Coordinates of N, CA and C in Angstrom, one line a residue:
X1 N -23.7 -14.4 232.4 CA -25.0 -15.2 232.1 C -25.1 -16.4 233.0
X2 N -23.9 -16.9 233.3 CA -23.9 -18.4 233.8 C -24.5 -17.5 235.6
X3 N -23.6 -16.7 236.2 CA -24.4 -16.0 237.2 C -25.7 -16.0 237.3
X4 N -26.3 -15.2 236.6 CA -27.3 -14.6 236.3 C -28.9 -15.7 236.2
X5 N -28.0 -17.0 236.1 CA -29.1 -18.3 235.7 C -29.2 -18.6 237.5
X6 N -28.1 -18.3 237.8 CA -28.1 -18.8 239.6 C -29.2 -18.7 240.1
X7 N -29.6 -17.2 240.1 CA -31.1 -16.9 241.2 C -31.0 -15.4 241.3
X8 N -33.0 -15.3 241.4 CA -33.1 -14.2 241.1 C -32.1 -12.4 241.5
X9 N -31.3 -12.9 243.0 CA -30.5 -11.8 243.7 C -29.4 -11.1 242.0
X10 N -28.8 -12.5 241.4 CA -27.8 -12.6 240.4 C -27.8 -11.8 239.2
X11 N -29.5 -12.1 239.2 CA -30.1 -11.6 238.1 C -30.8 -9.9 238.0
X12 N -30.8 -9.6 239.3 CA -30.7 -8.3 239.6 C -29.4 -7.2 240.0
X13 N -28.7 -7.8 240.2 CA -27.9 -7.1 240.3 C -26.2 -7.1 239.6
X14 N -26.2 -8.0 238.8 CA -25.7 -8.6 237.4 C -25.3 -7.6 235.9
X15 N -24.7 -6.3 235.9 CA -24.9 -5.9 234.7 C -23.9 -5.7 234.3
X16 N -23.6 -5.8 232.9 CA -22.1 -5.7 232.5 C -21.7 -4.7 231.8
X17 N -22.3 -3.4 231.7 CA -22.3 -2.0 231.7 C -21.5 -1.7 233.0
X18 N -22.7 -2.0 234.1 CA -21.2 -1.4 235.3 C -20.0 -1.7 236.1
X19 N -20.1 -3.2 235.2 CA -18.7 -4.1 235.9 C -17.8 -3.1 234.5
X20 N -17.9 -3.0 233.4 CA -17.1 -2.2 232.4 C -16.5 -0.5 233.0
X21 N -17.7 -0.1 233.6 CA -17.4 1.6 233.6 C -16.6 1.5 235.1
X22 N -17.0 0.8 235.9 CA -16.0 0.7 237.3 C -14.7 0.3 236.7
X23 N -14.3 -0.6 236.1 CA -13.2 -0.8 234.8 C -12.5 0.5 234.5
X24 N -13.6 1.1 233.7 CA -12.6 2.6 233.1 C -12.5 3.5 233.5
X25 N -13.5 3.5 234.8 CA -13.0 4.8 235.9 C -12.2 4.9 236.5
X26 N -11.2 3.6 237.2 CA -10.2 3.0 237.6 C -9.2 3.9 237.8
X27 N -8.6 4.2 238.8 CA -7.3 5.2 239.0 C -6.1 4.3 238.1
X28 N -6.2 3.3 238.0 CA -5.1 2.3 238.0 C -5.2 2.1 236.7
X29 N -4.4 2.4 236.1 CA -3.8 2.6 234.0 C -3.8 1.0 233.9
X30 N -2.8 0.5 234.4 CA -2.5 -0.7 234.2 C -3.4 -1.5 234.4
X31 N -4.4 -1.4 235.4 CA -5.6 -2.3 235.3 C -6.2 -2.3 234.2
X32 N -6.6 -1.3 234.2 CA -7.7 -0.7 232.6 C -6.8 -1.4 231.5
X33 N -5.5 -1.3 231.2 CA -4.9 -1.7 230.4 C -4.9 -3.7 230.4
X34 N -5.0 -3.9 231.5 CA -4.9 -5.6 231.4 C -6.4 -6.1 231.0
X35 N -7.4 -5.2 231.2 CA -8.9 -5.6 230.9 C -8.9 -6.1 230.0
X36 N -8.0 -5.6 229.3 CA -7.8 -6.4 227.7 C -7.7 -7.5 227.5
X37 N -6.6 -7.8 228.2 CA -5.8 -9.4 228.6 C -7.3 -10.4 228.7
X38 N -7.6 -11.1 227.7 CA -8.1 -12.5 228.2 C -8.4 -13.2 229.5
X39 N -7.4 -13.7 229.8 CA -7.2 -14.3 231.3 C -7.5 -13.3 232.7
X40 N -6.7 -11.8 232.6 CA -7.5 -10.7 233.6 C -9.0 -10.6 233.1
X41 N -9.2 -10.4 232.4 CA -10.7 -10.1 232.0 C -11.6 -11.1 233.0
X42 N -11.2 -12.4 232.7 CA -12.0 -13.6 233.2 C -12.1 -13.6 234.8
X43 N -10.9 -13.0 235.4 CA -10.4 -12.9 236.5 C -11.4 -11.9 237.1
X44 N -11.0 -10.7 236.3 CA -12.3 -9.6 237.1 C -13.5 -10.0 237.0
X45 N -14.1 -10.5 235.8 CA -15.5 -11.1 235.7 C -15.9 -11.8 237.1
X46 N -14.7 -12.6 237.2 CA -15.4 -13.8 238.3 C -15.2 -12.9 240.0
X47 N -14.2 -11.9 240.1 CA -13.7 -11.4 241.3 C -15.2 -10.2 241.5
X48 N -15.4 -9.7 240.5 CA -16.5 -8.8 240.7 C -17.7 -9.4 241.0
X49 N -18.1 -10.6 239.9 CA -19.6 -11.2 240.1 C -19.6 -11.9 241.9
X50 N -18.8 -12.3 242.3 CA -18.4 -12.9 243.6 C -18.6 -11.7 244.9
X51 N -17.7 -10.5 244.8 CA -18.2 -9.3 245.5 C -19.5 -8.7 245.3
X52 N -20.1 -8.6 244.0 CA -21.7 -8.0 244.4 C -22.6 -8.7 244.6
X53 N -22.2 -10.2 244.6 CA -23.1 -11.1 245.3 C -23.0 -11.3 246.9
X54 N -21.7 -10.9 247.3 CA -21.2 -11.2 248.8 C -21.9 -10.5 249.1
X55 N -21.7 -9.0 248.8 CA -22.5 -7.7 249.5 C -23.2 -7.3 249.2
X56 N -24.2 -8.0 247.9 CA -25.9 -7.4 248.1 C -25.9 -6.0 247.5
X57 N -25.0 -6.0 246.6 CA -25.2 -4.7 246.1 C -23.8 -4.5 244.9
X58 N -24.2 -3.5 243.7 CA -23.2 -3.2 242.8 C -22.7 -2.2 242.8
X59 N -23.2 -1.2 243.7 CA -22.6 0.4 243.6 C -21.2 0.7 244.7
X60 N -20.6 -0.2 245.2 CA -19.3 -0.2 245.5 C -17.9 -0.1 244.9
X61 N -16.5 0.1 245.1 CA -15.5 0.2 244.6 C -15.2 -1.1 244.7
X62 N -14.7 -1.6 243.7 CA -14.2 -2.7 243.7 C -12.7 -3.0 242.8
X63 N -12.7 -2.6 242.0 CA -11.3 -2.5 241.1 C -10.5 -1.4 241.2
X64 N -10.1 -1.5 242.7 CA -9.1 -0.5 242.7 C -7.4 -0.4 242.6
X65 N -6.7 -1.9 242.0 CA -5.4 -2.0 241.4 C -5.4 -3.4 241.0
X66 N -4.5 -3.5 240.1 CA -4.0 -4.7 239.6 C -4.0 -5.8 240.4
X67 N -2.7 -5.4 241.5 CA -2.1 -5.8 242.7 C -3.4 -6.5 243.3
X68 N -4.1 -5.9 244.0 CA -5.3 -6.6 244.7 C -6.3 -7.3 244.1
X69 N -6.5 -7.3 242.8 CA -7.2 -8.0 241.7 C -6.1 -9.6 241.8
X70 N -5.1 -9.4 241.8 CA -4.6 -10.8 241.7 C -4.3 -11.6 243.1
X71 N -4.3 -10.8 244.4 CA -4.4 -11.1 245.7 C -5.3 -11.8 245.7
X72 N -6.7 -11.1 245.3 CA -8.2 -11.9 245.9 C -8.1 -13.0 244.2
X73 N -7.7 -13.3 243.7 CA -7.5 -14.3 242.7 C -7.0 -15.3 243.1
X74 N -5.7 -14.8 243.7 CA -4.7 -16.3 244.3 C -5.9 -16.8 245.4
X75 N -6.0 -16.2 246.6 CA -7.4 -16.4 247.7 C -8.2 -17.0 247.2
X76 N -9.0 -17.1 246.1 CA -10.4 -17.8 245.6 C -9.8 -18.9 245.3
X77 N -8.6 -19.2 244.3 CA -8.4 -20.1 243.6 C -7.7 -21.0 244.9
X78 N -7.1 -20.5 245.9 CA -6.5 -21.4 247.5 C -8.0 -21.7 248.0
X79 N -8.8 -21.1 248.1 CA -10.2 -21.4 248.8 C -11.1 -22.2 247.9
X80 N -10.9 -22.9 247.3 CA -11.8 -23.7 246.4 C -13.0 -23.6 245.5
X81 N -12.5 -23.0 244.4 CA -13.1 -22.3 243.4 C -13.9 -23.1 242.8
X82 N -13.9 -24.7 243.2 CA -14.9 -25.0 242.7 C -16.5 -25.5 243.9
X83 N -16.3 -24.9 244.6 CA -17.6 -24.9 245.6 C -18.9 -25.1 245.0
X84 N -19.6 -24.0 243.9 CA -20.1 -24.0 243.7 C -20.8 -25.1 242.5
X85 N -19.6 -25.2 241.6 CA -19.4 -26.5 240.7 C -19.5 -28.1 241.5
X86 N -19.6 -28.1 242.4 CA -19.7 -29.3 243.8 C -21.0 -29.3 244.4
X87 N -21.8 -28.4 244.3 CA -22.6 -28.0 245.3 C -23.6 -29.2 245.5
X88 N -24.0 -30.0 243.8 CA -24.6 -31.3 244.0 C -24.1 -32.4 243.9
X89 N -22.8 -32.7 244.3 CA -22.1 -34.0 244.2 C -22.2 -34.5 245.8
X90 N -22.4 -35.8 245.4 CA -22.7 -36.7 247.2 C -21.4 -36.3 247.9
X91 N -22.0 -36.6 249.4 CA -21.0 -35.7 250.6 C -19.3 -36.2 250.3
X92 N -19.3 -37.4 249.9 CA -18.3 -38.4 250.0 C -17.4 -37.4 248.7
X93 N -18.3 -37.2 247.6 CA -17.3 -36.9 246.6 C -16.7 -35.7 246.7
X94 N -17.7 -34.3 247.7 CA -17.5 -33.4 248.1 C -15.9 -32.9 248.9
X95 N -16.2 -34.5 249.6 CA -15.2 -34.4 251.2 C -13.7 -34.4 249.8
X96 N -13.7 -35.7 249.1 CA -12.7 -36.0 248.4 C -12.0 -34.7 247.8
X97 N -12.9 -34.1 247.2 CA -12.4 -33.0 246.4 C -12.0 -31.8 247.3
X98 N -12.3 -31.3 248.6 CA -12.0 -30.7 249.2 C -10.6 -31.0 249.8
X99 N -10.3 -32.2 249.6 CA -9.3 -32.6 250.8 C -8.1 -32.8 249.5
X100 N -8.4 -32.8 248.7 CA -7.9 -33.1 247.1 C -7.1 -31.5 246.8
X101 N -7.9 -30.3 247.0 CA -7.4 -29.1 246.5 C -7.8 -28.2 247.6
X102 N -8.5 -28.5 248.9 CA -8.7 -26.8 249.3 C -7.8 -27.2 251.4
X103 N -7.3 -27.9 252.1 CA -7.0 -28.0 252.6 C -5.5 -27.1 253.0
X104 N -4.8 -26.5 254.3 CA -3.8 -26.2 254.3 C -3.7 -24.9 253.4
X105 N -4.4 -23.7 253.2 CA -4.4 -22.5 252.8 C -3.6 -21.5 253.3
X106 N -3.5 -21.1 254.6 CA -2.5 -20.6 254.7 C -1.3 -20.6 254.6
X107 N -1.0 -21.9 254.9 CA 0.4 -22.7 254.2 C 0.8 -22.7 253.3
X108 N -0.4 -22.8 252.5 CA 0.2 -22.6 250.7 C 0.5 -21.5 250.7
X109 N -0.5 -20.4 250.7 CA -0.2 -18.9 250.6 C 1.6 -18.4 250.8
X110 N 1.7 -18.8 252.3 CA 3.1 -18.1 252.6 C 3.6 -18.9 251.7
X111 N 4.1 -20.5 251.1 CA 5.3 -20.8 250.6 C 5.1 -20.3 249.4
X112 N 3.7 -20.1 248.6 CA 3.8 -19.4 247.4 C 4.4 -18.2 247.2
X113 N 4.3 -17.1 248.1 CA 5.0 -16.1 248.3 C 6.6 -16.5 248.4
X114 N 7.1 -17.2 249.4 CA 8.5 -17.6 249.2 C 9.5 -18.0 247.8
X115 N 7.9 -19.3 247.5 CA 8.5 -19.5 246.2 C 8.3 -18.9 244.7
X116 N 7.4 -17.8 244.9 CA 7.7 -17.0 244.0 C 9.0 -16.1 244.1
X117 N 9.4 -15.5 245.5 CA 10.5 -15.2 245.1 C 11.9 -15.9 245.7
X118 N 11.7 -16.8 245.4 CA 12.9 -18.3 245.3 C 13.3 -17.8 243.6
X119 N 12.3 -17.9 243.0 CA 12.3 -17.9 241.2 C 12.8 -16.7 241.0
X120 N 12.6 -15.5 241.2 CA 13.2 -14.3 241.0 C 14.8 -14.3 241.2
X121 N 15.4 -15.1 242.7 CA 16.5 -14.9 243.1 C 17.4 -15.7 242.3
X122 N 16.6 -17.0 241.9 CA 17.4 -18.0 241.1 C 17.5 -17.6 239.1
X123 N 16.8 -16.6 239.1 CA 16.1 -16.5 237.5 C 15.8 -17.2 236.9
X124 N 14.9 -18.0 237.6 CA 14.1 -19.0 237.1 C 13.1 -18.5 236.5
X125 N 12.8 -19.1 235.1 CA 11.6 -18.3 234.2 C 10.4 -19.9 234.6
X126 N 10.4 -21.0 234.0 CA 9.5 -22.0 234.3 C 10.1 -23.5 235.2
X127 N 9.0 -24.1 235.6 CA 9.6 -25.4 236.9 C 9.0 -26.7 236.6
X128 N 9.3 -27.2 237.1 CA 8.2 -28.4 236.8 C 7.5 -28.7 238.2
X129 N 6.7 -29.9 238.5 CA 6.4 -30.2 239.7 C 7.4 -30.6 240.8
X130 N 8.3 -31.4 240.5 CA 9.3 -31.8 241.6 C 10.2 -30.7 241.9
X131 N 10.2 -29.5 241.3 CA 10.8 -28.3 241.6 C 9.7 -27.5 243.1
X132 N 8.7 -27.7 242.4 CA 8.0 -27.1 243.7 C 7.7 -27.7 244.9
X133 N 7.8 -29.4 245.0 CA 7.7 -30.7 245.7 C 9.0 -30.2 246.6
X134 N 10.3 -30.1 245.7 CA 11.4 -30.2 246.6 C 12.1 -28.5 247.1
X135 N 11.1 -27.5 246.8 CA 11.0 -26.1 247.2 C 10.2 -26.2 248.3
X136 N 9.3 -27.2 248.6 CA 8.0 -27.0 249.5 C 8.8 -27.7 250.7
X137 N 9.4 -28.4 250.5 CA 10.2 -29.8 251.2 C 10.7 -28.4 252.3
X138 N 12.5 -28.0 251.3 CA 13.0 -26.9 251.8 C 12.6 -26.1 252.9
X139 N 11.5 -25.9 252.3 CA 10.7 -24.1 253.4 C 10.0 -24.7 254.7
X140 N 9.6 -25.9 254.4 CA 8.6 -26.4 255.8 C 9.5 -27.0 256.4
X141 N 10.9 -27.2 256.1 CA 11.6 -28.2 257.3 C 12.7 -26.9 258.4
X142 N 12.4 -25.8 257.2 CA 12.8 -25.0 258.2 C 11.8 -24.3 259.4
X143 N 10.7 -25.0 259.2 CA 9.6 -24.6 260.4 C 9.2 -25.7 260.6
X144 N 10.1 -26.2 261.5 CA 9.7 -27.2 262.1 C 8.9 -27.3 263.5
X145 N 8.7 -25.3 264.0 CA 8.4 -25.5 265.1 C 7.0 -25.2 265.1
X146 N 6.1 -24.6 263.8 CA 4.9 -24.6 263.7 C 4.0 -25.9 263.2
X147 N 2.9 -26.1 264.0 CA 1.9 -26.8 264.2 C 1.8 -27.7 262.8
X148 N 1.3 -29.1 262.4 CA 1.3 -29.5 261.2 C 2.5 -29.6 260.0
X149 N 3.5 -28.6 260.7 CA 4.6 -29.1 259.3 C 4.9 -30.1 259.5
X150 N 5.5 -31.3 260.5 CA 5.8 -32.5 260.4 C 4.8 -33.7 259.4
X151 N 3.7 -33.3 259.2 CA 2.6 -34.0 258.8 C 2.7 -33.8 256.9
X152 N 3.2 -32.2 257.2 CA 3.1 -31.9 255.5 C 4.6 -32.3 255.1
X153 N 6.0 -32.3 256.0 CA 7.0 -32.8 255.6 C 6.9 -34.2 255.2
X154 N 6.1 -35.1 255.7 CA 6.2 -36.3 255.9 C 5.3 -36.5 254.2
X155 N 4.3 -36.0 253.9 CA 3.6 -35.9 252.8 C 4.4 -35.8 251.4
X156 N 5.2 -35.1 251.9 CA 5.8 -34.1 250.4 C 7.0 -35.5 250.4
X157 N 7.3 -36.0 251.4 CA 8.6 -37.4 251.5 C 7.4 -38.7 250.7
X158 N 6.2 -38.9 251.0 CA 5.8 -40.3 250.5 C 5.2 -39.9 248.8
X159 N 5.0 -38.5 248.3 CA 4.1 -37.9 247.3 C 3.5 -39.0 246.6
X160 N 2.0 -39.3 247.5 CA 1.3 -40.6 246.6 C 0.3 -39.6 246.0
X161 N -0.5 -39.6 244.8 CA -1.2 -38.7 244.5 C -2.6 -39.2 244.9
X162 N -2.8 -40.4 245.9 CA -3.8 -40.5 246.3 C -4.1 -39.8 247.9
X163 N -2.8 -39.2 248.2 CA -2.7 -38.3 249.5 C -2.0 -37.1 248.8
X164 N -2.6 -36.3 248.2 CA -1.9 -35.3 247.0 C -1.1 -34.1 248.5
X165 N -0.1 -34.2 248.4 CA 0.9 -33.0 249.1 C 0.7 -31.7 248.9
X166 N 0.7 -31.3 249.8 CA 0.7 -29.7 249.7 C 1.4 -28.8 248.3
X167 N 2.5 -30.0 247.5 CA 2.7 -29.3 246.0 C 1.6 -29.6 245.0
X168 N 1.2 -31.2 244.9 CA 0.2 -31.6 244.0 C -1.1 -30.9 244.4
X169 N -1.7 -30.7 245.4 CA -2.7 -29.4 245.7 C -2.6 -28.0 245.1
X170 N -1.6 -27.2 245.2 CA -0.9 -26.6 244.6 C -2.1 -26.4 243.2
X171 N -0.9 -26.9 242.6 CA -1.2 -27.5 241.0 C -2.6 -28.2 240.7
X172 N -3.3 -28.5 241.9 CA -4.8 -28.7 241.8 C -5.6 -27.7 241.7
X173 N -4.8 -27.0 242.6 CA -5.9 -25.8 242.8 C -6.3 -24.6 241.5
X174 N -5.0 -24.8 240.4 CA -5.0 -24.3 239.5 C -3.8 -22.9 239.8
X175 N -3.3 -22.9 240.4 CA -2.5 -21.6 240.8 C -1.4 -21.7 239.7
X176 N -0.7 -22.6 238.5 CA -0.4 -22.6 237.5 C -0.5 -23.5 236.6
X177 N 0.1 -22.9 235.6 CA 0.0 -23.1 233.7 C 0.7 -24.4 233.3
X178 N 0.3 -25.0 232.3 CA 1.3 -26.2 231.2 C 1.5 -25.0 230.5
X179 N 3.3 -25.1 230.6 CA 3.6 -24.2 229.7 C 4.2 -25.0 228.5
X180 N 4.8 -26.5 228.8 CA 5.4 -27.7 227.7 C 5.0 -28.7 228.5
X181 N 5.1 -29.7 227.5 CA 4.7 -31.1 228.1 C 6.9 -31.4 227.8
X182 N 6.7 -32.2 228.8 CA 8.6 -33.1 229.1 C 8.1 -34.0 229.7
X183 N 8.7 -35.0 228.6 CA 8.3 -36.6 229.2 C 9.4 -37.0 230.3
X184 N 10.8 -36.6 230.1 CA 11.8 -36.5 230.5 C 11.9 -36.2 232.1
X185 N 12.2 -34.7 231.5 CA 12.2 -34.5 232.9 C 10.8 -33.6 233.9
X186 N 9.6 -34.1 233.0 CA 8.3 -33.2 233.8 C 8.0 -32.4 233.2
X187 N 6.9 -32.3 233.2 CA 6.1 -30.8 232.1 C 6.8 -29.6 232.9
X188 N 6.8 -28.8 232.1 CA 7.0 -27.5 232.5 C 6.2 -26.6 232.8
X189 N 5.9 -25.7 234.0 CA 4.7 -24.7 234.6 C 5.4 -24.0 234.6
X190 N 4.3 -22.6 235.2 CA 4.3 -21.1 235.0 C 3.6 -20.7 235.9
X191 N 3.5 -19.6 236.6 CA 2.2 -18.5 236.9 C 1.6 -18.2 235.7
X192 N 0.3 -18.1 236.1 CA -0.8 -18.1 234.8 C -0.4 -16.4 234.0
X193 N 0.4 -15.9 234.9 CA 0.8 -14.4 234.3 C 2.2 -13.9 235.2
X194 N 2.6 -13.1 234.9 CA 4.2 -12.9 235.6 C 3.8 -12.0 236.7
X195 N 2.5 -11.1 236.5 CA 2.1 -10.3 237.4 C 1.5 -11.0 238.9
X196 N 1.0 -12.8 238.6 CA 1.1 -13.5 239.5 C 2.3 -13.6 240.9
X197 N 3.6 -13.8 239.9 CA 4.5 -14.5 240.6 C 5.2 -12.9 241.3
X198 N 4.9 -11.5 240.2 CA 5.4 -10.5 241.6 C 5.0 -9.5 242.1
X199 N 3.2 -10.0 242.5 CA 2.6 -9.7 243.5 C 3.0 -10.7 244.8
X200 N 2.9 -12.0 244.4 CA 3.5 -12.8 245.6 C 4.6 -12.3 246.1
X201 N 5.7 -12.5 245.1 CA 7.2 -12.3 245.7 C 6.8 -11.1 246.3
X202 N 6.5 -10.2 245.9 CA 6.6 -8.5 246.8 C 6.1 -9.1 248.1
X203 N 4.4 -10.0 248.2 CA 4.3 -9.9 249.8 C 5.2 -10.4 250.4
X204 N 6.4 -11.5 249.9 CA 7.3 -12.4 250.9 C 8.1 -11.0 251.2
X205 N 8.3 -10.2 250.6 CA 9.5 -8.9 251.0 C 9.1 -7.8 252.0
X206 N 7.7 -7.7 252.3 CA 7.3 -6.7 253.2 C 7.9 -6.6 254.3
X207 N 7.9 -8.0 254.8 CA 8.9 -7.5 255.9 C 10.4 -7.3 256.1
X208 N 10.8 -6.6 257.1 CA 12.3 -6.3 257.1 C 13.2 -7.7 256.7
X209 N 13.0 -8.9 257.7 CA 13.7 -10.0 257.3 C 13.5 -10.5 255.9
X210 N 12.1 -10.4 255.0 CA 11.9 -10.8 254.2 C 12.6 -9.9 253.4
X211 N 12.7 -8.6 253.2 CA 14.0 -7.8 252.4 C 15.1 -7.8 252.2
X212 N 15.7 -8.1 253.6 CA 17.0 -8.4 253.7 C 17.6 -9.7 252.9
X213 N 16.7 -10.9 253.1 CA 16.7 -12.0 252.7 C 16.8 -12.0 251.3
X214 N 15.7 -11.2 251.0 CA 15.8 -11.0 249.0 C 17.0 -10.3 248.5
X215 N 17.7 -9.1 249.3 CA 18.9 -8.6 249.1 C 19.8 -9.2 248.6
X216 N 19.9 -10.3 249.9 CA 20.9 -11.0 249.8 C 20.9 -12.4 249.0
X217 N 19.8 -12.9 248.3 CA 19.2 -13.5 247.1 C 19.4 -13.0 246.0
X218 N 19.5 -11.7 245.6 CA 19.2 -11.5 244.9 C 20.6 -10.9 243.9
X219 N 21.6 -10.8 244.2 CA 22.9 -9.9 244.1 C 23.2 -10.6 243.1
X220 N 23.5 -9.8 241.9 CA 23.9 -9.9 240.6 C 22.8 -10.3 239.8
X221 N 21.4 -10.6 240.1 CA 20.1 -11.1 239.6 C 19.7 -9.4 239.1
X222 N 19.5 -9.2 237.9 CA 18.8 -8.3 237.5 C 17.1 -9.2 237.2
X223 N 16.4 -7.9 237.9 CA 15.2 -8.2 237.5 C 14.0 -6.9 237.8
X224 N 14.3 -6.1 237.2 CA 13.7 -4.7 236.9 C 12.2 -4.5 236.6
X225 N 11.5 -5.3 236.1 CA 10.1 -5.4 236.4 C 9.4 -5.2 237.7
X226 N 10.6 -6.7 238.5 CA 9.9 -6.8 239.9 C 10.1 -5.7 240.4
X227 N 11.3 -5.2 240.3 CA 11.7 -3.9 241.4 C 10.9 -2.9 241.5
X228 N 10.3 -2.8 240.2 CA 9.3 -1.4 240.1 C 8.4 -2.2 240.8
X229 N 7.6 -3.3 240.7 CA 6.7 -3.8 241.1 C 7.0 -3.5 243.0
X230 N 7.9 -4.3 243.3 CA 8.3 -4.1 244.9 C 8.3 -2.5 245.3
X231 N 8.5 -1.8 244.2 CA 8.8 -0.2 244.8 C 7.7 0.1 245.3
X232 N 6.6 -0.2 244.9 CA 4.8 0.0 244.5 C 4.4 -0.2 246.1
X233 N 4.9 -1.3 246.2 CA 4.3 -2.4 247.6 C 4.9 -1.6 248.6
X234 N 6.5 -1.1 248.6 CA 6.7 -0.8 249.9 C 6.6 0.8 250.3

């Protein structure tokens, strides 16, 4: 409905009869089965209304697995999901907010993938922020030879939240959960679903080095979810 108030394109081509039957015609069990899930539900709502507005049309495939439902999820939510929520705030408050949560995207992307499967190797179930501050630290100083990591190392060393780091962006952008509040030692986070953290980990494995790497991460770590999950991917 909130779509649908947008403009007249939204409102024609907006129905939630066929965002449901593209749903249950789905090759993919498990999709159909997560439609259930609350949080997926909201996820396809927003992933679908976003594609038939891109493309001008509703009679396309669009839910064709899990897996790619939560790729183009992570992507929107790195690309600045609130664009459209912005759209009338003065330039100044625009710039802030952009530079606040949507900056450095591909950057995120790959460490997310690493540090999703950092958490797998370590069996880590939840983190707090300075876990992912001093994970981010970690991975960019070993690429020291690409363009901007000095800038983002230097970031993640001063963490003022008035120059929010490539971790407090992160965590801006919504990419995870309060799973407990810790006065102590830091609230505790999550991926907003487990199916988050091993879709990522799988992409960090695609490649050879990235395999080998989790191999040898991974020894004596049972974690049998992902493995079927990774079996899928490669």
């Amino acid at each position: 409905d909130k779509y649908r108030a947008r403009n007249l394109a939204a409102r024609e081509l907006l129905f939630e009869e066929n965002f449901m039957r593209d749903i249950d015609l789905s090759d993919d069990v498990e999709l159909r089965e997560f439609s259930h899930n609350p949080l997926f539900l909201t996820v396809m709502c927003y992933i679908y209304a976003e594609q038939v507005l891109r493309n001008n049309a509703f009679n396309f495939t669009w839910a064709q697995s899990l897996e790619a439902l939560v790729e183009e999820c992570v992507d929107l939510l790195l690309h600045n999901l609130d664009s459209f929520k912005a759209r009338d705030l003065p330039l100044a408050q625009r710039a802030a907010l952009a530079r606040r949560r949507s900056s450095l995207v591909p950057e995120k992307k790959a460490f997310l993938q690493h540090f999703a499967l950092e958490l797998y190797a370590e069996g880590t179930n939840v983190f707090t922020y300075e876990t992912i501050r001093r994970k981010a630290l970690e991975y960019f100083r070993q690429r020291t030879q690409s363009e901007g990591v000095a800038s983002i190392c230097n970031d993640l060393n001063s963490d003022s939240p008035h120059n929010p780091n490539i971790a407090r962006q992160l965590v801006f952008n919504g990419l995870f959960v309060l799973v407990d509040r810790n006065e102590s030692d830091g609230d505790l986070l999550d991926f907003p679903h487990r199916r988050f953290r091993e879709v990522l980990a799988a992409s960090a494995v695609r490649t050879a080095a990235g395999y080998l790497g989790y191999l040898e991460r991974t020894k004596g770590v049972e974690v049998p979810e992902f493995e079927l999950v990774l079996s899928k991917a490669r």
